């Protein structure tokens, strides 16, 4: 999911517009928007996004938020033990985070903690209970810690309070949500991807540093409500003052933004699932009035999802922490081992199909997509937000792989090609590093389409599957850079795809395949244009009878064709496999 206001507005409106453009059922003659004006509006939005990207000015605060500053570099987070007490009536919150960290350098300037206004840090205690002095610089807090030995482990206990930022449009915008369920009872949660977990608790708010030894979340909430969070329930205790204290914990590393409280009128049911790695606990935490609906609806979707994801990506990475779905009011979010679910117990994405093929209406988008992030996003996490396509592109592709697993490869091809209508090519998928910048929303469908092109160019699905599984094994519970992911894929595929990555991740150009036949159709000549220098995506073209592999470059090259092979150069067939432009009969003298 994403969070920057403009890209959200733009991508959401963009997909809505493409929905209007593509759907024959989108309203009566009177209400149907004029396609030309929609196209013009879309073009304007793309231009605006592109201009804003080019001219964006970064501040010192962006650097503090998005880079490994010297004040972050010397300590490595081992654990977060968070306690929070939100107050529904006043929309305020107070709590603490006990941060356990390992000293990794003898150079120890101040310690940078992050907590975003209007919340504030009240006090900080070291492991001996001594109060530590600190100063504030916007959302960054500089703490004076005593000199500590390299390799030693310490804690700071950070107390905070205030009226936290509320999300205006979860999950797209971050912050607390103080909502009511349909019976008017309090329902509270948080969303914070992109904006950062420091919107609600103090932490080292950088994606590269996950608490290696897990995290716990203790919630103090009204005793009429039930509090749910990531991992396993540790205890629940009635305080006798109208509140209950409930503690949950994960034993595995977890992204800051994935640690989430869910507080409402929850009830729950459980299933035992047999997965690739053995017994897996499945738990469903839903609002009490949704229980019957959830029991009838959720398990089949979850079982299908797990069978498909484990087939393509390997074992679920958090057996120790279990798998959960938790009811929310917003659409959903990939919170590790406690996936937020808000898709109204219905197929599609709130009733829509992003691919426009109808295939997206045969399954629950939120259960499939958000759970797909358990592999790409939660198991493999990127160090810098700029590489977010590793989360969203691969997870977008998990949808295609799910369709393939359930309905066959042709269906997967169709679904994948259908998602292209959401691509805008407004700005690169990978933006600038070290400033917490998020790339174009194209990281979803275009990222998925890039992987689909690579898969077809390999023309070996088993090998491709083993690469995806190998990735989840090699980078198990790690934070990575795109270079690691790109290199791994190329090495395992036995072909250097670096120019393909450059093309699709770092430019907005779509390469064109130009080709022409000799008069007798016994020879075809071809080349790439509108591409990065050295672009060399190999193409495997095939139908029921024939198959050829060509290696176009920017220079004209030729291949001899046997009888019937000219038919392989079919524009519709080529573009179903590859997200490229096709220009037949170009270049002939
Ligand atoms: Zn996602």
Coordinates of N, CA, C and O and ligand atoms in Angstrom, one line a residue, residues 1-2 193 333-334 365 369-370 373 376 388 391-393 395-396 399 444, ligand 1:
X1 N 0.8 -1.2 0.0 CA 0.0 0.0 0.0 C 0.9 1.2 0.0 O 2.1 1.2 0.2
X2 N 0.3 2.4 -0.2 CA 1.1 3.6 -0.4 C 0.5 4.7 0.5 O -0.6 4.6 1.0
X193 N 2.3 2.9 6.8 CA 3.3 2.6 5.8 C 3.7 3.9 5.1 O 2.9 4.7 4.7
X333 N -4.1 -4.0 4.8 CA -2.7 -3.7 4.9 C -1.9 -4.9 5.3 O -2.5 -5.8 6.1
X334 N -0.7 -5.0 4.9 CA 0.1 -6.2 5.1 C 0.8 -6.4 6.4 O 1.8 -7.0 6.5
X365 N -9.3 -9.9 -3.4 CA -8.1 -9.2 -3.7 C -7.3 -8.9 -2.4 O -6.0 -9.1 -2.4
X369 N -3.6 -10.2 -2.1 CA -2.5 -9.2 -2.2 C -1.8 -9.0 -0.9 O -0.6 -9.1 -0.8
X370 N -2.6 -8.6 0.2 CA -1.9 -8.3 1.4 C -1.2 -9.5 2.0 O -0.2 -9.3 2.7
X373 N 2.3 -10.1 0.6 CA 3.3 -9.3 1.2 C 4.1 -10.0 2.3 O 5.1 -9.6 2.7
X376 N 7.0 -11.0 0.1 CA 7.7 -9.8 -0.5 C 7.2 -8.6 0.3 O 6.1 -8.1 0.0
X388 N 10.8 0.2 -3.0 CA 9.5 -0.4 -2.5 C 8.8 -1.3 -3.6 O 8.0 -2.2 -3.3
X391 N 8.5 -4.9 -2.8 CA 7.3 -5.2 -2.1 C 6.1 -5.3 -3.0 O 5.4 -6.3 -3.1
X392 N 5.9 -4.2 -3.7 CA 4.6 -4.0 -4.5 C 4.7 -4.7 -5.8 O 3.6 -5.2 -6.3
X393 N 5.8 -4.7 -6.5 CA 5.8 -5.3 -7.8 C 5.7 -6.8 -7.7 O 4.9 -7.4 -8.5
X395 N 4.5 -8.5 -5.2 CA 3.2 -8.8 -4.6 C 2.1 -8.7 -5.7 O 1.2 -9.5 -5.8
X396 N 2.2 -7.6 -6.5 CA 1.3 -7.5 -7.6 C 1.4 -8.8 -8.5 O 0.4 -9.3 -8.9
X399 N -0.5 -11.9 -7.5 CA -1.9 -12.0 -8.0 C -1.9 -12.8 -9.3 O -2.7 -13.7 -9.5
X444 N 3.4 -1.1 -8.8 CA 2.4 -2.3 -8.7 C 2.3 -3.0 -10.1 O 3.0 -4.0 -10.4
Ligands
LIG1 ZN1 0.7 -3.9 -1.5

